Amino acid sequence: MQKVISINLNGNAYSLDESGYDVLREYLESAERALTTNPDRAEIISDLEQAIAEKCQKFLGPHKSVVSASEVDQIVKEMGPIEAASEADASGATDQNADGKQAPHATPPPKRFYRNPDGAMIAGVCNGLASYFGVDVALVRIGFVLVALISKGAGILIYVGMMFIVPEARTGEERAAAGGAPFNAKEVIDRAKKQYDEGARHWRRQWRQQQRHWRRYGWTPGSGTGYGPPPWTVAIAPLFAFVHLALFLLLAAMMISLVNTGRILAWRLPEDVPAWAGVLILLVGYQIVVSPIRAVQHWSWNLPGPGQPGLYAFWNAVIWLTGMAAVVWIGSHHIPEIQEFVRRLPELVRQFADAMRNLVTEPR
Amino acid sequence: MGLPEKFASIRKGLLEFLILKIVVADKVYAADILQRLSDTEFATQEGTLYPLLSKMRRDGLLDYEWQESDAGPPRKYYELTTKGKSQLAELDDYWKHLNTTVTKLGR
């Protein structure tokens, strides 16, 4: 006597011998395995179940309500092993020319560089880079901050550039591609090149227009015709130098306070944040705050001024150098905090180097 | 290696082309496709056909609609999309081209 098992095939109930049930279950499980990467897996499985159900139907009649083991064997043999369509495609002769463009659907999608908005801090650039190279996102972010520091803020520009150039992974397919199979760097380079070309063309056009404008009307500074800054900026330009200097002194004060006492003014650095990280954060903050001022300064320097082209640059340099000289002189002679700061600096650099080394060698 | 095995991969590759040809004639049910192929050299099983049909649908070559059947649950009836039809025309041309090449080559 055989035990009978009731099964549900795509909504239809069938009774099978126990051994037949094992064979069928094994077949469907192998189908699931063969189709793991197939996006339509669930649909194909239910189609297969439907087909099996219809084959079962043929073996049943008014006086027969159980599908026997041998009949299940026969059904499974008729169904044949699951062949992923991609295999048929790869070895097939049909994908020669016309069919070629459909091939990417069947093969696993190539890995591409997308911005990944899932768990992003700003625009997902670091996130996308991390899944693209298969490294931890925190490492990428630290790397970006370092680059931003070393390049005095140019790293931030790189980030902003990537925000616009790198597409965002919106669909599930794109997100899969963001962390998918290996991919070719050529695509990214081509895309960047295209963007660059378009950008360059745009600026060349602007520049030519501007030149034409100058030829026609002449350069009349201060009259508001060109790109030059309005006259009031020239008048108050030295003010910017003072602000810049003040900010720098503030930075220096905060830095010294941080290194010597672990505090920035009244705010204490959390225990688990090392001093060197505090210094880095401070530097980045300073770069960000100061960048608009610096932009205005450069703007004014480039102004072919009314008679005194280098007036502003000259004043800026004078104020800056005087200020620096005063700070260094007073500091090294009269302020013990600065002496302390200079004494502690080598230790700080050593800690930073250690932390970086650990970051690289630590097994992840 | 028997003669049929030598062309095994070619038959496999032609399957998509043949399915296009079968489906363009009239709306068919998956079992009909197997039936049409069964007594040819291209006899195929569900395990191969279903994944291929789903891939062709993803490629936009064919689509299906559900139709009630007298015996059991509704069935998927496949038909070609416009893209499928133009693809079939291209493949047809290419196949004829291949045939001419094979015939003309050598002796």
GROMACS .gro file of C-alpha atoms in nm:
model
  471
    1MET     CA    1   0.000   0.000   0.000
    2GLN     CA    2   0.129   0.342  -0.097
    3LYS     CA    3   0.073   0.658   0.098
    4VAL     CA    4  -0.098   0.930  -0.105
    5ILE     CA    5  -0.003   1.294  -0.091
    6SER     CA    6  -0.227   1.574  -0.200
    7ILE     CA    7  -0.061   1.859  -0.383
    8ASN     CA    8  -0.168   2.193  -0.518
    9LEU     CA    9  -0.038   2.263  -0.867
   10ASN     CA   10  -0.111   2.619  -0.967
   11GLY     CA   11  -0.447   2.610  -0.795
   12ASN     CA   12  -0.549   2.251  -0.882
   13ALA     CA   13  -0.545   1.967  -0.629
   14TYR     CA   14  -0.389   1.636  -0.732
   15SER     CA   15  -0.314   1.318  -0.542
   16LEU     CA   16   0.022   1.153  -0.593
   17ASP     CA   17   0.199   0.843  -0.466
   18GLU     CA   18   0.450   0.937  -0.202
   19SER     CA   19   0.750   0.841  -0.418
   20GLY     CA   20   0.595   1.025  -0.710
   21TYR     CA   21   0.560   1.330  -0.489
   22ASP     CA   22   0.933   1.316  -0.404
   23VAL     CA   23   1.024   1.301  -0.772
   24LEU     CA   24   0.799   1.593  -0.857
   25ARG     CA   25   0.921   1.803  -0.567
   26GLU     CA   26   1.279   1.734  -0.666
   27TYR     CA   27   1.199   1.843  -1.022
   28LEU     CA   28   1.037   2.170  -0.917
   29GLU     CA   29   1.318   2.248  -0.675
   30SER     CA   30   1.576   2.193  -0.948
   31ALA     CA   31   1.369   2.424  -1.168
   32GLU     CA   32   1.380   2.691  -0.898
   33ARG     CA   33   1.756   2.652  -0.873
   34ALA     CA   34   1.806   2.669  -1.248
   35LEU     CA   35   1.604   2.989  -1.265
   36THR     CA   36   1.748   3.172  -0.963
   37THR     CA   37   1.876   3.459  -1.176
   38ASN     CA   38   1.571   3.470  -1.403
   39PRO     CA   39   1.350   3.774  -1.339
   40ASP     CA   40   1.039   3.578  -1.442
   41ARG     CA   41   1.114   3.283  -1.221
   42ALA     CA   42   0.782   3.277  -1.037
   43GLU     CA   43   0.588   3.302  -1.360
   44ILE     CA   44   0.783   3.025  -1.531
   45ILE     CA   45   0.743   2.798  -1.229
   46SER     CA   46   0.369   2.850  -1.229
   47ASP     CA   47   0.358   2.780  -1.604
   48LEU     CA   48   0.551   2.460  -1.543
   49GLU     CA   49   0.312   2.361  -1.264
   50GLN     CA   50   0.023   2.426  -1.497
   51ALA     CA   51   0.178   2.206  -1.764
   52ILE     CA   52   0.240   1.929  -1.508
   53ALA     CA   53  -0.117   1.961  -1.388
   54GLU     CA   54  -0.245   1.913  -1.742
   55LYS     CA   55  -0.026   1.610  -1.790
   56CYS     CA   56  -0.157   1.467  -1.461
   57GLN     CA   57  -0.508   1.525  -1.587
   58LYS     CA   58  -0.442   1.290  -1.880
   59PHE     CA   59  -0.365   1.006  -1.644
   60LEU     CA   60  -0.676   1.052  -1.438
   61GLY     CA   61  -1.023   0.930  -1.515
   62PRO     CA   62  -1.351   0.847  -1.354
   63HIS     CA   63  -1.202   0.542  -1.184
   64LYS     CA   64  -0.853   0.670  -1.126
   65SER     CA   65  -0.788   0.956  -0.887
   66VAL     CA   66  -0.420   0.909  -0.796
   67VAL     CA   67  -0.121   0.973  -1.019
   68SER     CA   68   0.123   0.687  -0.973
   69ALA     CA   69   0.497   0.716  -0.925
   70SER     CA   70   0.578   0.576  -1.268
   71GLU     CA   71   0.339   0.824  -1.425
   72VAL     CA   72   0.509   1.110  -1.243
   73ASP     CA   73   0.842   0.980  -1.372
   74GLN     CA   74   0.705   0.986  -1.722
   75ILE     CA   75   0.567   1.339  -1.676
   76VAL     CA   76   0.899   1.470  -1.545
   77LYS     CA   77   1.079   1.305  -1.836
   78GLU     CA   78   0.841   1.468  -2.081
   79MET     CA   79   0.892   1.807  -1.921
   80GLY     CA   80   1.267   1.782  -1.963
   81PRO     CA   81   1.536   1.960  -1.764
   82ILE     CA   82   1.503   2.335  -1.717
   83GLU     CA   83   1.730   2.514  -1.953
   84ALA     CA   84   1.785   2.878  -1.875
   85ALA     CA   85   1.700   3.076  -2.187
   86SER     CA   86   2.031   3.257  -2.163
   87GLU     CA   87   2.212   2.931  -2.231
   88ALA     CA   88   2.005   2.863  -2.538
   89ASP     CA   89   2.083   3.216  -2.640
   90ALA     CA   90   2.457   3.207  -2.582
   91SER     CA   91   2.510   2.898  -2.792
   92GLY     CA   92   2.241   2.988  -3.039
   93ALA     CA   93   2.291   3.098  -3.393
   94THR     CA   94   1.997   3.336  -3.385
   95ASP     CA   95   2.167   3.615  -3.194
   96GLN     CA   96   2.404   3.697  -3.476
   97ASN     CA   97   2.296   4.036  -3.590
   98ALA     CA   98   1.932   4.122  -3.557
   99ASP     CA   99   1.897   3.942  -3.229
  100GLY     CA  100   2.222   4.073  -3.090
  101LYS     CA  101   2.072   4.370  -2.920
  102GLN     CA  102   1.842   4.157  -2.711
  103ALA     CA  103   2.126   3.951  -2.570
  104PRO     CA  104   2.197   4.174  -2.267
  105HIS     CA  105   1.855   4.087  -2.127
  106ALA     CA  106   1.934   3.722  -2.109
  107THR     CA  107   2.288   3.745  -1.975
  108PRO     CA  108   2.342   3.896  -1.631
  109PRO     CA  109   2.351   4.274  -1.664
  110PRO     CA  110   2.698   4.429  -1.672
  111LYS     CA  111   2.803   4.621  -1.367
  112ARG     CA  112   2.756   4.992  -1.413
  113PHE     CA  113   2.834   5.297  -1.211
  114TYR     CA  114   2.515   5.443  -1.071
  115ARG     CA  115   2.442   5.678  -0.786
  116ASN     CA  116   2.261   5.473  -0.527
  117PRO     CA  117   2.000   5.670  -0.331
  118ASP     CA  118   1.946   5.382  -0.083
  119GLY     CA  119   2.122   5.487   0.236
  120ALA     CA  120   2.287   5.782   0.067
  121MET     CA  121   2.415   6.076   0.272
  122ILE     CA  122   2.407   6.338  -0.001
  123ALA     CA  123   2.339   6.214  -0.352
  124GLY     CA  124   2.457   5.853  -0.334
  125VAL     CA  125   2.786   5.902  -0.521
  126CYS     CA  126   2.997   5.736  -0.250
  127ASN     CA  127   2.734   5.468  -0.214
  128GLY     CA  128   2.745   5.394  -0.585
  129LEU     CA  129   3.125   5.392  -0.591
  130ALA     CA  130   3.129   5.154  -0.296
  131SER     CA  131   2.896   4.900  -0.454
  132TYR     CA  132   3.074   4.938  -0.783
  133PHE     CA  133   3.413   4.853  -0.639
  134GLY     CA  134   3.268   4.624  -0.373
  135VAL     CA  135   3.419   4.811  -0.077
  136ASP     CA  136   3.266   4.953   0.238
  137VAL     CA  137   3.090   5.282   0.183
  138ALA     CA  138   3.253   5.437   0.494
  139LEU     CA  139   3.596   5.390   0.333
  140VAL     CA  140   3.484   5.567   0.018
  141ARG     CA  141   3.344   5.855   0.220
  142ILE     CA  142   3.665   5.891   0.420
  143GLY     CA  143   3.856   5.882   0.094
  144PHE     CA  144   3.641   6.160  -0.046
  145VAL     CA  145   3.690   6.377   0.260
  146LEU     CA  146   4.066   6.324   0.237
  147VAL     CA  147   4.072   6.413  -0.130
  148ALA     CA  148   3.864   6.722  -0.055
  149LEU     CA  149   4.114   6.826   0.210
  150ILE     CA  150   4.428   6.762   0.013
  151SER     CA  151   4.289   6.936  -0.292
  152LYS     CA  152   4.160   7.229  -0.085
  153GLY     CA  153   3.800   7.171  -0.180
  154ALA     CA  154   3.842   7.051  -0.538
  155GLY     CA  155   3.724   6.711  -0.416
  156ILE     CA  156   3.389   6.866  -0.338
  157LEU     CA  157   3.373   6.984  -0.696
  158ILE     CA  158   3.446   6.628  -0.812
  159TYR     CA  159   3.156   6.510  -0.601
  160VAL     CA  160   2.925   6.774  -0.741
  161GLY     CA  161   3.040   6.685  -1.092
  162MET     CA  162   2.959   6.319  -1.032
  163MET     CA  163   2.619   6.417  -0.900
  164PHE     CA  164   2.538   6.545  -1.245
  165ILE     CA  165   2.728   6.302  -1.465
  166VAL     CA  166   2.651   5.973  -1.294
  167PRO     CA  167   2.292   5.859  -1.343
  168GLU     CA  168   2.086   5.763  -1.042
  169ALA     CA  169   1.980   5.401  -1.007
  170ARG     CA  170   1.602   5.431  -1.015
  171THR     CA  171   1.469   5.093  -1.122
  172GLY     CA  172   1.547   4.765  -0.953
  173GLU     CA  173   1.733   4.655  -1.264
  174GLU     CA  174   1.961   4.957  -1.244
  175ARG     CA  175   2.022   4.896  -0.877
  176ALA     CA  176   2.115   4.539  -0.955
  177ALA     CA  177   2.348   4.666  -1.224
  178ALA     CA  178   2.506   4.905  -0.975
  179GLY     CA  179   2.643   4.603  -0.791
  180GLY     CA  180   2.632   4.346  -1.072
  181ALA     CA  181   2.891   4.169  -1.281
  182PRO     CA  182   3.222   4.323  -1.389
  183PHE     CA  183   3.186   4.604  -1.635
  184ASN     CA  184   3.404   4.803  -1.871
  185ALA     CA  185   3.557   5.132  -1.771
  186LYS     CA  186   3.528   5.253  -2.128
  187GLU     CA  187   3.161   5.339  -2.086
  188VAL     CA  188   3.224   5.570  -1.793
  189ILE     CA  189   3.513   5.736  -1.971
  190ASP     CA  190   3.307   5.781  -2.286
  191ARG     CA  191   3.025   5.932  -2.089
  192ALA     CA  192   3.253   6.169  -1.901
  193LYS     CA  193   3.418   6.268  -2.229
  194LYS     CA  194   3.084   6.341  -2.387
  195GLN     CA  195   2.978   6.557  -2.093
  196TYR     CA  196   3.311   6.735  -2.101
  197ASP     CA  197   3.285   6.803  -2.473
  198GLU     CA  198   2.938   6.946  -2.433
  199GLY     CA  199   3.051   7.159  -2.142
  200ALA     CA  200   3.357   7.285  -2.328
  201ARG     CA  201   3.151   7.371  -2.633
  202HIS     CA  202   2.911   7.565  -2.416
  203TRP     CA  203   3.186   7.770  -2.254
  204ARG     CA  204   3.367   7.833  -2.580
  205ARG     CA  205   3.044   7.970  -2.722
  206GLN     CA  206   2.994   8.191  -2.419
  207TRP     CA  207   3.348   8.315  -2.442
  208ARG     CA  208   3.319   8.402  -2.812
  209GLN     CA  209   2.995   8.588  -2.747
  210GLN     CA  210   3.163   8.781  -2.470
  211GLN     CA  211   3.457   8.874  -2.695
  212ARG     CA  212   3.225   8.991  -2.968
  213HIS     CA  213   3.046   9.199  -2.713
  214TRP     CA  214   3.370   9.359  -2.595
  215ARG     CA  215   3.485   9.434  -2.948
  216ARG     CA  216   3.159   9.601  -3.030
  217TYR     CA  217   3.109   9.809  -2.719
  218GLY     CA  218   3.454   9.827  -2.572
  219TRP     CA  219   3.534   9.739  -2.216
  220THR     CA  220   3.368   9.984  -1.980
  221PRO     CA  221   3.436   9.869  -1.632
  222GLY     CA  222   3.179   9.936  -1.370
  223SER     CA  223   2.903  10.020  -1.616
  224GLY     CA  224   2.749   9.684  -1.569
  225THR     CA  225   2.789   9.564  -1.927
  226GLY     CA  226   3.033   9.278  -1.883
  227TYR     CA  227   3.107   9.001  -1.645
  228GLY     CA  228   3.307   9.220  -1.408
  229PRO     CA  229   3.199   9.268  -1.051
  230PRO     CA  230   2.994   9.577  -0.973
  231PRO     CA  231   3.199   9.878  -0.854
  232TRP     CA  232   3.091   9.849  -0.493
  233THR     CA  233   3.279   9.522  -0.457
  234VAL     CA  234   3.600   9.703  -0.547
  235ALA     CA  235   3.529   9.960  -0.281
  236ILE     CA  236   3.465   9.708  -0.011
  237ALA     CA  237   3.712   9.454  -0.141
  238PRO     CA  238   3.960   9.501   0.144
  239LEU     CA  239   3.674   9.407   0.374
  240PHE     CA  240   3.677   9.058   0.229
  241ALA     CA  241   4.042   9.027   0.310
  242PHE     CA  242   3.967   9.118   0.671
  243VAL     CA  243   3.684   8.866   0.691
  244HIS     CA  244   3.908   8.603   0.540
  245LEU     CA  245   4.179   8.682   0.788
  246ALA     CA  246   3.935   8.682   1.078
  247LEU     CA  247   3.804   8.346   0.975
  248PHE     CA  248   4.154   8.212   0.950
  249LEU     CA  249   4.238   8.340   1.298
  250LEU     CA  250   3.920   8.180   1.427
  251LEU     CA  251   4.021   7.853   1.264
  252ALA     CA  252   4.367   7.880   1.416
  253ALA     CA  253   4.222   7.948   1.761
  254MET     CA  254   3.982   7.658   1.734
  255MET     CA  255   4.255   7.430   1.606
  256ILE     CA  256   4.489   7.517   1.890
  257SER     CA  257   4.213   7.475   2.143
  258LEU     CA  258   4.116   7.141   1.992
  259VAL     CA  259   4.466   7.000   1.986
  260ASN     CA  260   4.563   7.125   2.330
  261THR     CA  261   4.246   7.061   2.528
  262GLY     CA  262   4.020   6.850   2.306
  263ARG     CA  263   3.759   7.125   2.300
  264ILE     CA  264   3.644   7.370   2.038
  265LEU     CA  265   3.552   7.676   2.241
  266ALA     CA  266   3.292   7.532   2.481
  267TRP     CA  267   3.208   7.222   2.278
  268ARG     CA  268   3.394   6.905   2.372
  269LEU     CA  269   3.488   6.648   2.108
  270PRO     CA  270   3.312   6.314   2.181
  271GLU     CA  271   3.533   6.053   2.348
  272ASP     CA  272   3.533   5.811   2.055
  273VAL     CA  273   3.636   6.068   1.796
  274PRO     CA  274   4.016   6.095   1.779
  275ALA     CA  275   4.175   6.440   1.780
  276TRP     CA  276   4.304   6.409   1.425
  277ALA     CA  277   3.952   6.347   1.297
  278GLY     CA  278   3.841   6.663   1.472
  279VAL     CA  279   4.118   6.852   1.297
  280LEU     CA  280   4.010   6.715   0.960
  281ILE     CA  281   3.648   6.812   1.020
  282LEU     CA  282   3.756   7.160   1.123
  283LEU     CA  283   3.966   7.202   0.808
  284VAL     CA  284   3.683   7.088   0.582
  285GLY     CA  285   3.443   7.323   0.755
  286TYR     CA  286   3.685   7.608   0.710
  287GLN     CA  287   3.729   7.535   0.339
  288ILE     CA  288   3.354   7.535   0.290
  289VAL     CA  289   3.296   7.858   0.480
  290VAL     CA  290   3.581   8.038   0.312
  291SER     CA  291   3.518   7.926  -0.046
  292PRO     CA  292   3.262   8.196  -0.137
  293ILE     CA  293   3.491   8.467   0.001
  294ARG     CA  294   3.778   8.328  -0.194
  295ALA     CA  295   3.566   8.318  -0.508
  296VAL     CA  296   3.484   8.688  -0.468
  297GLN     CA  297   3.849   8.767  -0.415
  298HIS     CA  298   3.957   8.588  -0.732
  299TRP     CA  299   3.679   8.755  -0.919
  300SER     CA  300   3.804   9.096  -0.816
  301TRP     CA  301   4.165   9.016  -0.898
  302ASN     CA  302   4.074   8.932  -1.253
  303LEU     CA  303   3.906   9.266  -1.296
  304PRO     CA  304   4.091   9.483  -1.548
  305GLY     CA  305   4.035   9.775  -1.315
  306PRO     CA  306   4.015  10.145  -1.386
  307GLY     CA  307   4.382  10.232  -1.382
  308GLN     CA  308   4.490  10.021  -1.085
  309PRO     CA  309   4.455   9.662  -1.201
  310GLY     CA  310   4.627   9.502  -0.905
  311LEU     CA  311   4.495   9.731  -0.637
  312TYR     CA  312   4.281   9.478  -0.468
  313ALA     CA  313   4.533   9.195  -0.492
  314PHE     CA  314   4.793   9.422  -0.344
  315TRP     CA  315   4.583   9.515  -0.042
  316ASN     CA  316   4.482   9.159   0.009
  317ALA     CA  317   4.842   9.046   0.016
  318VAL     CA  318   4.946   9.326   0.251
  319ILE     CA  319   4.669   9.254   0.501
  320TRP     CA  320   4.723   8.883   0.481
  321LEU     CA  321   5.100   8.890   0.523
  322THR     CA  322   5.087   9.146   0.802
  323GLY     CA  323   4.827   8.948   0.984
  324MET     CA  324   5.019   8.623   0.951
  325ALA     CA  325   5.344   8.780   1.058
  326ALA     CA  326   5.180   8.936   1.361
  327VAL     CA  327   5.016   8.610   1.465
  328VAL     CA  328   5.333   8.405   1.431
  329TRP     CA  329   5.547   8.662   1.609
  330ILE     CA  330   5.309   8.721   1.899
  331GLY     CA  331   5.227   8.355   1.922
  332SER     CA  332   5.575   8.216   1.938
  333HIS     CA  333   5.689   8.478   2.190
  334HIS     CA  334   5.399   8.540   2.421
  335ILE     CA  335   5.130   8.274   2.399
  336PRO     CA  336   5.210   7.943   2.571
  337GLU     CA  337   4.913   7.780   2.391
  338ILE     CA  338   5.086   7.811   2.058
  339GLN     CA  339   5.405   7.666   2.196
  340GLU     CA  340   5.199   7.381   2.336
  341PHE     CA  341   5.029   7.337   1.999
  342VAL     CA  342   5.360   7.312   1.816
  343ARG     CA  343   5.479   7.060   2.073
  344ARG     CA  344   5.168   6.841   2.030
  345LEU     CA  345   5.153   6.854   1.653
  346PRO     CA  346   5.399   6.567   1.575
  347GLU     CA  347   5.204   6.333   1.806
  348LEU     CA  348   4.883   6.419   1.625
  349VAL     CA  349   5.033   6.345   1.284
  350ARG     CA  350   5.162   6.013   1.418
  351GLN     CA  351   4.815   5.917   1.545
  352PHE     CA  352   4.666   6.006   1.210
  353ALA     CA  353   4.923   5.794   1.026
  354ASP     CA  354   4.854   5.502   1.260
  355ALA     CA  355   4.482   5.528   1.206
  356MET     CA  356   4.527   5.532   0.830
  357ARG     CA  357   4.759   5.233   0.845
  358ASN     CA  358   4.508   5.038   1.054
  359LEU     CA  359   4.236   5.126   0.810
  360VAL     CA  360   4.433   4.977   0.524
  361THR     CA  361   4.573   4.666   0.695
  362GLU     CA  362   4.280   4.577   0.917
  363PRO     CA  363   4.113   4.259   0.787
  364ARG     CA  364   3.760   4.341   0.689
  365MET     CA  365   2.918   1.165  -3.222
  366GLY     CA  366   2.605   1.104  -3.421
  367LEU     CA  367   2.497   1.326  -3.703
  368PRO     CA  368   2.214   1.496  -3.507
  369GLU     CA  369   2.453   1.595  -3.227
  370LYS     CA  370   2.673   1.783  -3.472
  371PHE     CA  371   2.392   2.024  -3.533
  372ALA     CA  372   2.257   2.022  -3.178
  373SER     CA  373   2.357   2.379  -3.102
  374ILE     CA  374   2.228   2.501  -3.437
  375ARG     CA  375   1.888   2.345  -3.376
  376LYS     CA  376   1.883   2.498  -3.032
  377GLY     CA  377   1.970   2.837  -3.172
  378LEU     CA  378   1.701   2.814  -3.438
  379LEU     CA  379   1.434   2.746  -3.181
  380GLU     CA  380   1.352   3.111  -3.118
  381PHE     CA  381   1.320   3.171  -3.492
  382LEU     CA  382   1.086   2.874  -3.527
  383ILE     CA  383   0.872   2.983  -3.235
  384LEU     CA  384   0.832   3.322  -3.401
  385LYS     CA  385   0.722   3.143  -3.717
  386ILE     CA  386   0.471   2.928  -3.532
  387VAL     CA  387   0.326   3.210  -3.325
  388VAL     CA  388   0.288   3.449  -3.620
  389ALA     CA  389   0.056   3.202  -3.796
  390ASP     CA  390  -0.205   3.220  -3.522
  391LYS     CA  391  -0.247   3.267  -3.149
  392VAL     CA  392  -0.115   2.960  -2.977
  393TYR     CA  393  -0.101   2.795  -2.641
  394ALA     CA  394   0.239   2.669  -2.515
  395ALA     CA  395   0.127   2.307  -2.557
  396ASP     CA  396   0.036   2.383  -2.921
  397ILE     CA  397   0.391   2.500  -2.986
  398LEU     CA  398   0.531   2.178  -2.840
  399GLN     CA  399   0.280   1.981  -3.044
  400ARG     CA  400   0.385   2.152  -3.369
  401LEU     CA  401   0.750   2.089  -3.295
  402SER     CA  402   0.706   1.739  -3.159
  403ASP     CA  403   0.739   1.540  -3.480
  404THR     CA  404   1.018   1.752  -3.624
  405GLU     CA  405   1.390   1.759  -3.557
  406PHE     CA  406   1.319   2.048  -3.323
  407ALA     CA  407   1.110   1.851  -3.072
  408THR     CA  408   1.129   2.040  -2.744
  409GLN     CA  409   1.022   1.999  -2.385
  410GLU     CA  410   0.848   2.235  -2.145
  411GLY     CA  411   1.170   2.274  -1.946
  412THR     CA  412   1.330   2.444  -2.246
  413LEU     CA  413   1.029   2.614  -2.398
  414TYR     CA  414   0.893   2.800  -2.094
  415PRO     CA  415   1.212   2.987  -2.004
  416LEU     CA  416   1.259   3.072  -2.372
  417LEU     CA  417   0.903   3.206  -2.407
  418SER     CA  418   0.949   3.420  -2.099
  419LYS     CA  419   1.277   3.554  -2.233
  420MET     CA  420   1.118   3.636  -2.569
  421ARG     CA  421   0.839   3.814  -2.388
  422ARG     CA  422   1.091   4.016  -2.188
  423ASP     CA  423   1.264   4.107  -2.513
  424GLY     CA  424   0.930   4.239  -2.634
  425LEU     CA  425   0.900   3.988  -2.921
  426LEU     CA  426   0.578   3.832  -2.803
  427ASP     CA  427   0.299   3.883  -2.559
  428TYR     CA  428   0.019   3.670  -2.425
  429GLU     CA  429  -0.339   3.699  -2.320
  430TRP     CA  430  -0.539   3.477  -2.093
  431GLN     CA  431  -0.818   3.280  -2.252
  432GLU     CA  432  -1.075   3.058  -2.083
  433SER     CA  433  -1.050   2.693  -2.171
  434ASP     CA  434  -1.315   2.419  -2.145
  435ALA     CA  435  -1.069   2.183  -1.978
  436GLY     CA  436  -0.936   2.349  -1.666
  437PRO     CA  437  -0.799   2.691  -1.581
  438PRO     CA  438  -0.746   2.977  -1.828
  439ARG     CA  439  -0.452   2.942  -2.064
  440LYS     CA  440  -0.192   3.182  -2.194
  441TYR     CA  441  -0.225   3.240  -2.564
  442TYR     CA  442   0.082   3.388  -2.724
  443GLU     CA  443   0.098   3.631  -3.013
  444LEU     CA  444   0.371   3.836  -3.178
  445THR     CA  445   0.424   4.203  -3.106
  446THR     CA  446   0.516   4.443  -3.385
  447LYS     CA  447   0.875   4.407  -3.279
  448GLY     CA  448   0.840   4.030  -3.294
  449LYS     CA  449   0.701   4.052  -3.645
  450SER     CA  450   0.980   4.273  -3.773
  451GLN     CA  451   1.233   4.051  -3.601
  452LEU     CA  452   1.082   3.750  -3.773
  453ALA     CA  453   1.110   3.922  -4.112
  454GLU     CA  454   1.477   4.001  -4.048
  455LEU     CA  455   1.553   3.650  -3.928
  456ASP     CA  456   1.372   3.507  -4.227
  457ASP     CA  457   1.589   3.709  -4.464
  458TYR     CA  458   1.898   3.617  -4.274
  459TRP     CA  459   1.807   3.251  -4.278
  460LYS     CA  460   1.759   3.259  -4.655
  461HIS     CA  461   2.090   3.436  -4.685
  462LEU     CA  462   2.257   3.165  -4.474
  463ASN     CA  463   2.095   2.897  -4.686
  464THR     CA  464   2.226   3.047  -5.007
  465THR     CA  465   2.572   3.072  -4.858
  466VAL     CA  466   2.568   2.711  -4.745
  467THR     CA  467   2.442   2.595  -5.084
  468LYS     CA  468   2.684   2.801  -5.286
  469LEU     CA  469   2.997   2.729  -5.084
  470GLY     CA  470   3.233   2.474  -5.226
  471ARG     CA  471   3.077   2.206  -5.433
   0.00000   0.00000   0.00000
